[in-house]
Short mmCIF file of C-alpha atoms in Angstrom, two decimals:
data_model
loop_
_atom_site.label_atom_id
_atom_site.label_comp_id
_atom_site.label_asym_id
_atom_site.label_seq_id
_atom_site.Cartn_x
_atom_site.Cartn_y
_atom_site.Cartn_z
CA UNK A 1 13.73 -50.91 56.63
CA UNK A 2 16.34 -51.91 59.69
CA UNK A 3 17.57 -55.27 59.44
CA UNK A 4 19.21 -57.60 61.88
CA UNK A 5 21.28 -60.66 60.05
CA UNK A 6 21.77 -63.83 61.66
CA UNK A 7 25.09 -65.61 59.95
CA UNK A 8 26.33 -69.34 61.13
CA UNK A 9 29.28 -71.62 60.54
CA UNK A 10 31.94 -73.79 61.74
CA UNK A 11 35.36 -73.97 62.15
CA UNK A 12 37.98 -76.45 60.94
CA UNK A 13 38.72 -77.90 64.70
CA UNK A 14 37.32 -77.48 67.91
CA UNK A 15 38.39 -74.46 70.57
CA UNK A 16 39.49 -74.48 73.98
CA UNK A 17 36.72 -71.42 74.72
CA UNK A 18 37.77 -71.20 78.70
CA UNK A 19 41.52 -70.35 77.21
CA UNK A 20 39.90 -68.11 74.70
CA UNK A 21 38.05 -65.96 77.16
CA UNK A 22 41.57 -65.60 79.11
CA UNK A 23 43.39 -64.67 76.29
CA UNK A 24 40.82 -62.17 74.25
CA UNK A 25 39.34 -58.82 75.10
CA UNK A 26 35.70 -58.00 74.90
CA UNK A 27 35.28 -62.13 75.12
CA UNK A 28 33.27 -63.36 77.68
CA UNK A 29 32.59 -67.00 79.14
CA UNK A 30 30.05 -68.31 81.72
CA UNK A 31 29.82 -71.68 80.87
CA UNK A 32 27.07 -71.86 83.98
CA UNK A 33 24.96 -69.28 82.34
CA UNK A 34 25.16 -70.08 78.35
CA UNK A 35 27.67 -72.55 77.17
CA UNK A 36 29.47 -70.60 74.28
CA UNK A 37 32.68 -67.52 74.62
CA UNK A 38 30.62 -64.35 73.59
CA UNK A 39 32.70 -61.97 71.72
CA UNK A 40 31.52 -58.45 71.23
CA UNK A 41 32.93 -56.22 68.36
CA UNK A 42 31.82 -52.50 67.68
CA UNK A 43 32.84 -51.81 64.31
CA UNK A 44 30.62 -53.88 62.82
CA UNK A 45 28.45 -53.74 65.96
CA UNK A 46 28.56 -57.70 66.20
CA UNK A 47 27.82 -60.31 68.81
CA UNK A 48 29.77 -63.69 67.94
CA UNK A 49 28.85 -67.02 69.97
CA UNK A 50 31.46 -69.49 69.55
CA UNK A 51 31.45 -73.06 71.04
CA UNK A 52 33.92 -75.46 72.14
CA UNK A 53 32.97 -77.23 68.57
CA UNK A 54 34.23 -74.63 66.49
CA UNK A 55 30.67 -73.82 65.62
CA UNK A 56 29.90 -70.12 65.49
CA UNK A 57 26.76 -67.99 65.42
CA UNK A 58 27.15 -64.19 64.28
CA UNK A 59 24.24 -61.71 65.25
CA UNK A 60 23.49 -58.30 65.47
CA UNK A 61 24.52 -56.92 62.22
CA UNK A 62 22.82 -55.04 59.70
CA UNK A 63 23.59 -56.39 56.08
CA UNK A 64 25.24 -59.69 54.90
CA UNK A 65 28.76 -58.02 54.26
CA UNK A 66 28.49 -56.66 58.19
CA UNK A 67 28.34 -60.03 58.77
CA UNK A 68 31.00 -60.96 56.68
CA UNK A 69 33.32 -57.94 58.19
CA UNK A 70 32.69 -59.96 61.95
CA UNK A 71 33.89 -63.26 60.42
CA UNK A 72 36.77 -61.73 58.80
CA UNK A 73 37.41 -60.11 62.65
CA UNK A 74 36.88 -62.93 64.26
CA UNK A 75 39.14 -64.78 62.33
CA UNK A 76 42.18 -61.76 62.65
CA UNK A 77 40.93 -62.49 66.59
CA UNK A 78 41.78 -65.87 66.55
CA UNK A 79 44.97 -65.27 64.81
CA UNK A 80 46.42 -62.92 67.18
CA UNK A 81 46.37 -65.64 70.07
CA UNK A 82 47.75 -68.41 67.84
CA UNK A 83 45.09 -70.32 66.68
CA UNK A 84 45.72 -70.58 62.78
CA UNK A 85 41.57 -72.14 61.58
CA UNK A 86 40.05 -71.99 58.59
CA UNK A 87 36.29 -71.98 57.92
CA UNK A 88 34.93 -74.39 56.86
CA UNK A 89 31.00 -72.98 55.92
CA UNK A 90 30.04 -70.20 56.54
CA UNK A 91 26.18 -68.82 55.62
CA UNK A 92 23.87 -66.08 56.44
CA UNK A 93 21.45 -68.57 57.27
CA UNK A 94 18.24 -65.00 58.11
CA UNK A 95 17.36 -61.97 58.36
CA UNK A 96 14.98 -60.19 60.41
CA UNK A 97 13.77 -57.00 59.34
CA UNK A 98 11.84 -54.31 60.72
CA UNK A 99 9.52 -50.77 59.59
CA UNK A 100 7.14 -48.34 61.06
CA UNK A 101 4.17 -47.87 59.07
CA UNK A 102 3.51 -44.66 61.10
CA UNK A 103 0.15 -45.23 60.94
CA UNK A 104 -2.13 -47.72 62.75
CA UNK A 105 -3.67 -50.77 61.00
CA UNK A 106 -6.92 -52.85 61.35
CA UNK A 107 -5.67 -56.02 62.26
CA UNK A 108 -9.77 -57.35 62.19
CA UNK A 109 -10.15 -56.41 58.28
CA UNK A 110 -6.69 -57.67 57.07
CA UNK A 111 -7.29 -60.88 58.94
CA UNK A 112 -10.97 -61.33 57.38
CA UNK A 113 -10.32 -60.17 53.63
CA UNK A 114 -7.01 -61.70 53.49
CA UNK A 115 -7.65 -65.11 55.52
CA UNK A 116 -5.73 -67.80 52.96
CA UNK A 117 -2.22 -65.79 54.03
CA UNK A 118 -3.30 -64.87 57.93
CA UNK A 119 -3.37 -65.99 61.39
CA UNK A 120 -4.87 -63.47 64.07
CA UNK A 121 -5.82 -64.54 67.54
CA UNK A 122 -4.67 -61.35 69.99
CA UNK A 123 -5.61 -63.19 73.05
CA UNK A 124 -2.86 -65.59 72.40
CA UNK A 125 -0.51 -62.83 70.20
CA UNK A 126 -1.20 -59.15 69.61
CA UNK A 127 0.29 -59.09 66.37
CA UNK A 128 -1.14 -60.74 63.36
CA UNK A 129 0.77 -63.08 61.51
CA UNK A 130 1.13 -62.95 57.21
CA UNK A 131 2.65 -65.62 55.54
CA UNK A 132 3.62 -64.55 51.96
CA UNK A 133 4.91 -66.37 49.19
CA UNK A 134 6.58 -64.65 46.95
CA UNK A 135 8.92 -63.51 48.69
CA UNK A 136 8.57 -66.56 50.74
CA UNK A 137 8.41 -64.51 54.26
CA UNK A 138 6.56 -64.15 57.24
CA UNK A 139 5.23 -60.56 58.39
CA UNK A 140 4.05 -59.80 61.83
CA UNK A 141 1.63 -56.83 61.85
CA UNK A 142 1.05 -54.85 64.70
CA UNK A 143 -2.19 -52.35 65.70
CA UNK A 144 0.59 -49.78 66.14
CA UNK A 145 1.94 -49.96 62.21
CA UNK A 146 5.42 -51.73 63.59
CA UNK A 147 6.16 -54.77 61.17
CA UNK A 148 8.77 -57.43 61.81
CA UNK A 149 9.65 -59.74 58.88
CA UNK A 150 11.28 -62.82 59.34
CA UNK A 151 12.99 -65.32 56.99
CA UNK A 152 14.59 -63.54 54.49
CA UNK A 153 17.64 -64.71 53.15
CA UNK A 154 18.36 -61.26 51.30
CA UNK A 155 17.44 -57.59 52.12
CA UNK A 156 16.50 -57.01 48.57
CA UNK A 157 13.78 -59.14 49.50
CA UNK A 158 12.21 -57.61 52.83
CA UNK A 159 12.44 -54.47 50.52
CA UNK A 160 10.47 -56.33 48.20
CA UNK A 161 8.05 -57.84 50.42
CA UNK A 162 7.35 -54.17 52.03
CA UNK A 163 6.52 -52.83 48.95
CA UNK A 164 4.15 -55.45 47.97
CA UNK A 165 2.39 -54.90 51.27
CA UNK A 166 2.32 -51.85 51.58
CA UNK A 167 -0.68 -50.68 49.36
CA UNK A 168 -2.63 -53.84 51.19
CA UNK A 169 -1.59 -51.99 54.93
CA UNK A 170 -2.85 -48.80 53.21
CA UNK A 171 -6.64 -49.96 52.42
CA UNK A 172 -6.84 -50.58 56.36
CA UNK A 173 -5.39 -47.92 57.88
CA UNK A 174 -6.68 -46.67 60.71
CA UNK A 175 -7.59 -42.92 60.12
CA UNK A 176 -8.98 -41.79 63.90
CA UNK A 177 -7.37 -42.20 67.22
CA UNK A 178 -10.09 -44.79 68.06
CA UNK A 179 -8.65 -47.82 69.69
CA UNK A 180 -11.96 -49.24 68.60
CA UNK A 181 -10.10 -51.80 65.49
CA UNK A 182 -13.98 -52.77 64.36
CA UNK A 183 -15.28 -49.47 63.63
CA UNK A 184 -13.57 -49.43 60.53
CA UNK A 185 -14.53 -52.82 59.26
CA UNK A 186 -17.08 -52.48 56.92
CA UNK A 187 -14.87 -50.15 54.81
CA UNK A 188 -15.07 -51.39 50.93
CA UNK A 189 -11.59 -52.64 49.95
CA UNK A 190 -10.47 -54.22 46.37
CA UNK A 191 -9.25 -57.58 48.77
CA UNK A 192 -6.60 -58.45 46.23
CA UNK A 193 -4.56 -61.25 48.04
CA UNK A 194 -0.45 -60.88 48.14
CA UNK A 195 1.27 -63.95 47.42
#
């Protein structure tokens, strides 16, 4: 499963962010376009939006101690050009995760034998939405077999919550090329529910 983490947190005083952008390389400030200094780092792959504040938002990574790695840079960063801050909180506050099923799924079914967890309407989204509880998550399905989950506050549990589902995405896979999702539907499943 690829994961994206989402970390935010604040810093003991606020910043001058146009002096900032002058004084730091891969920084970059457009206060016309997005209000924050956007700082870049490649190793962790990072993207860190800090505003005048001292708030900070860090994206892009791939586990909680990536994310840790770009505040610990960010904070040498700020060092090197003088500015002595301390955190004051700092929390991965979600993470996104992401799989390929590599097979294609009957959105119709799931959404009928599973309707207390569900929420599929493709004309207003394609995907179909699961809401599970234990993990507490949310898991958008797609035709395709692509699954996004969203608020996770560990990857342990996106690991969990794809192996819970996993047997459930089996009973309605799609076994032809048919783009026809309802041909399928009458298929006998056990309908256990996932919470």
């Amino acid at each position: 499963m690829g994961s994206n983490v989402l970390g935010n947190g604040s810093l003991d005083c606020a910043l001058d962010v146009k002096r900032l952008a002058q004084q730091v390389r891969n920084a970059d400030y457009t206060p016309r376009a997005f209000n924050s200094l956007v700082m870049r780092f490649q190793s962790p792959r990072a993207c860190v939006m800090l505003y005048r504040s001292g708030k900070f938002l860090i994206i892009g990574t791939k586990s909680p101690e990536e994310s840790q790695q770009a505040l610990d840079k960010l904070m040498d960063t700020l060092q090197k050009v003088d500015h002595t801050h301390k955190v004051l909180k700092y929390q991965v506050a979600n993470i996104v995760g992401s799989a390929d099923l590599r097979f294609r799924v009957r959105l119709e079914g799931l959404a009928r034998e599973h309707s207390r967890f569900c929420t599929y309407e493709p004309e207003l989204f394609p995907g179909l939405i699961y809401r599970m509880l234990k993990p507490k998550c949310t898991m958008l399905v797609f035709v395709s077999g692509k699954l996004v989950i969203t608020g996770l506050k560990t990857t342990a549990e996106g690991e969990e919550a794809l192996c819970k589902m996993f047997p459930v995405l089996v009973n309605f896979r799609i076994l032809s090329d048919s783009s026809d999702e309802s041909s399928d539907d009458d298929e006998d499943d056990d309908g256990d529910d996932i919470e």
